């Protein structure tokens, strides 16, 4: 299986890359990002580009892949709706449109979030934008597309979030993870479980296009 991974330097993306490289069914991983992931592995090819929307010159590398694991994302904290939409929706859709043209049989797996608003009409700005992003991705002619909606994600294997407020949150909540996991299993998962679930869905598909946190746990 040949995979494309966007967002490999983020918390979820780091976990996904780790599991991809460890999976014997994965032949090759093409990582695309603005910064290097800093990983050296014979299964890995990395393309660093300032403009992720511009695919000029890398069409050959983007073609012939089986799945794209899209983990790129930012926190909405302190952002205007316009700016958050540009990064979360517009960039994602621009990349997805290129991928579906080059790989009609591609499976797309997009990391969204618990609480995403599919109606696009709710009061939460980030949830509306994520909902529109999901809806527009599902409308593209991919062979299959899946939206992952994890809730609280516990980073594993030394992985850390690049967002300061999240690092503080995880530092506080980390010791409580066993308790949270026992009391609220529907709302808790790990970077390892999310990554393994994405790989399982890339290989076998899923009965529904949207996977909430509980389904992600079951798959991972």
Tab-separated table of C-alpha atoms in Angstrom, residues 90-194:
chain	number	residue	atom	x	y	z
A	90	UNK	CA	-9.878	26.170	1.462
A	91	UNK	CA	-6.410	24.629	1.670
A	92	UNK	CA	-7.815	21.160	2.357
A	93	UNK	CA	-10.248	21.299	-0.558
A	94	UNK	CA	-7.609	22.629	-2.949
A	95	UNK	CA	-5.300	19.725	-2.082
A	96	UNK	CA	-8.159	17.216	-2.273
A	97	UNK	CA	-9.252	18.391	-5.717
A	98	UNK	CA	-5.727	17.883	-7.027
A	99	UNK	CA	-5.477	14.438	-5.468
A	100	UNK	CA	-8.779	13.202	-6.878
A	101	UNK	CA	-7.767	14.316	-10.370
A	102	UNK	CA	-4.462	12.449	-10.139
A	103	UNK	CA	-5.799	9.420	-8.225
A	104	UNK	CA	-9.466	8.674	-9.040
A	105	UNK	CA	-9.306	5.443	-7.022
A	106	UNK	CA	-7.770	7.100	-3.947
A	107	UNK	CA	-9.195	6.672	-0.449
A	108	UNK	CA	-9.182	9.927	1.504
A	109	UNK	CA	-9.166	9.941	5.303
A	110	UNK	CA	-9.550	13.356	6.913
A	111	UNK	CA	-9.000	14.084	10.606
A	112	UNK	CA	-11.781	16.368	11.771
A	113	UNK	CA	-12.961	16.439	15.388
A	114	UNK	CA	-15.703	15.471	17.818
A	115	UNK	CA	-18.473	18.033	17.789
A	116	UNK	CA	-18.130	18.892	14.113
A	117	UNK	CA	-21.313	20.498	12.808
A	118	UNK	CA	-22.529	18.805	9.638
A	119	UNK	CA	-25.388	21.294	9.339
A	120	UNK	CA	-22.870	24.158	9.023
A	121	UNK	CA	-25.337	26.352	10.950
A	122	UNK	CA	-24.375	25.943	14.607
A	123	UNK	CA	-23.026	28.579	16.984
A	124	UNK	CA	-19.495	27.175	17.163
A	125	UNK	CA	-17.298	28.689	14.460
A	126	UNK	CA	-14.738	25.883	14.277
A	127	UNK	CA	-17.482	23.235	14.184
A	128	UNK	CA	-19.253	24.958	11.286
A	129	UNK	CA	-16.032	25.256	9.284
A	130	UNK	CA	-15.087	21.639	9.956
A	131	UNK	CA	-18.606	20.585	8.972
A	132	UNK	CA	-18.391	22.411	5.657
A	133	UNK	CA	-14.960	20.892	5.051
A	134	UNK	CA	-16.291	17.383	5.681
A	135	UNK	CA	-19.339	17.937	3.489
A	136	UNK	CA	-17.316	19.327	0.592
A	137	UNK	CA	-14.751	16.515	0.817
A	138	UNK	CA	-17.502	13.881	0.768
A	139	UNK	CA	-18.949	15.523	-2.353
A	140	UNK	CA	-15.721	15.000	-4.313
A	141	UNK	CA	-15.517	11.913	-6.574
A	142	UNK	CA	-13.043	9.907	-4.500
A	143	UNK	CA	-13.318	6.134	-4.587
A	144	UNK	CA	-14.056	6.481	-0.871
A	145	UNK	CA	-13.695	9.180	1.763
A	146	UNK	CA	-13.889	8.994	5.556
A	147	UNK	CA	-14.100	11.684	8.190
A	148	UNK	CA	-12.476	10.904	11.548
A	149	UNK	CA	-13.865	12.727	14.592
A	150	UNK	CA	-11.645	11.953	17.578
A	151	UNK	CA	-12.371	13.631	20.927
A	152	UNK	CA	-9.655	13.768	23.620
A	153	UNK	CA	-6.470	12.293	22.147
A	154	UNK	CA	-3.714	11.158	24.486
A	155	UNK	CA	-0.291	11.494	22.805
A	156	UNK	CA	1.807	8.325	23.038
A	157	UNK	CA	5.465	7.369	22.530
A	158	UNK	CA	6.841	10.786	23.445
A	159	UNK	CA	4.742	12.645	20.870
A	160	UNK	CA	3.924	16.270	21.759
A	161	UNK	CA	1.517	18.812	20.330
A	162	UNK	CA	3.020	21.849	18.595
A	163	UNK	CA	0.278	24.049	20.093
A	164	UNK	CA	1.337	25.452	23.472
A	165	UNK	CA	-2.110	25.458	25.063
A	166	UNK	CA	-2.558	21.804	24.101
A	167	UNK	CA	0.834	20.888	25.532
A	168	UNK	CA	-0.214	22.451	28.840
A	169	UNK	CA	-3.557	20.639	28.718
A	170	UNK	CA	-1.942	17.275	28.025
A	171	UNK	CA	0.640	17.815	30.747
A	172	UNK	CA	-2.197	18.345	33.232
A	173	UNK	CA	-4.535	15.664	31.911
A	174	UNK	CA	-1.875	13.057	31.116
A	175	UNK	CA	-1.668	11.573	34.632
A	176	UNK	CA	-5.478	11.397	34.659
A	177	UNK	CA	-5.683	9.497	31.385
A	178	UNK	CA	-6.332	6.062	32.962
A	179	UNK	CA	-9.220	7.560	34.948
A	180	UNK	CA	-10.637	9.439	31.954
A	181	UNK	CA	-10.287	6.322	29.832
A	182	UNK	CA	-12.151	4.253	32.412
A	183	UNK	CA	-14.935	6.777	33.042
A	184	UNK	CA	-15.409	8.258	29.555
A	185	UNK	CA	-14.197	5.679	27.019
A	186	UNK	CA	-16.477	7.102	24.315
A	187	UNK	CA	-14.581	10.372	24.408
A	188	UNK	CA	-10.976	9.265	24.874
A	189	UNK	CA	-8.479	7.792	22.451
A	190	UNK	CA	-4.729	7.864	21.758
A	191	UNK	CA	-2.513	8.885	18.870
A	192	UNK	CA	-1.728	5.190	18.404
A	193	UNK	CA	-5.403	4.186	18.214
A	194	UNK	CA	-6.228	6.993	15.773
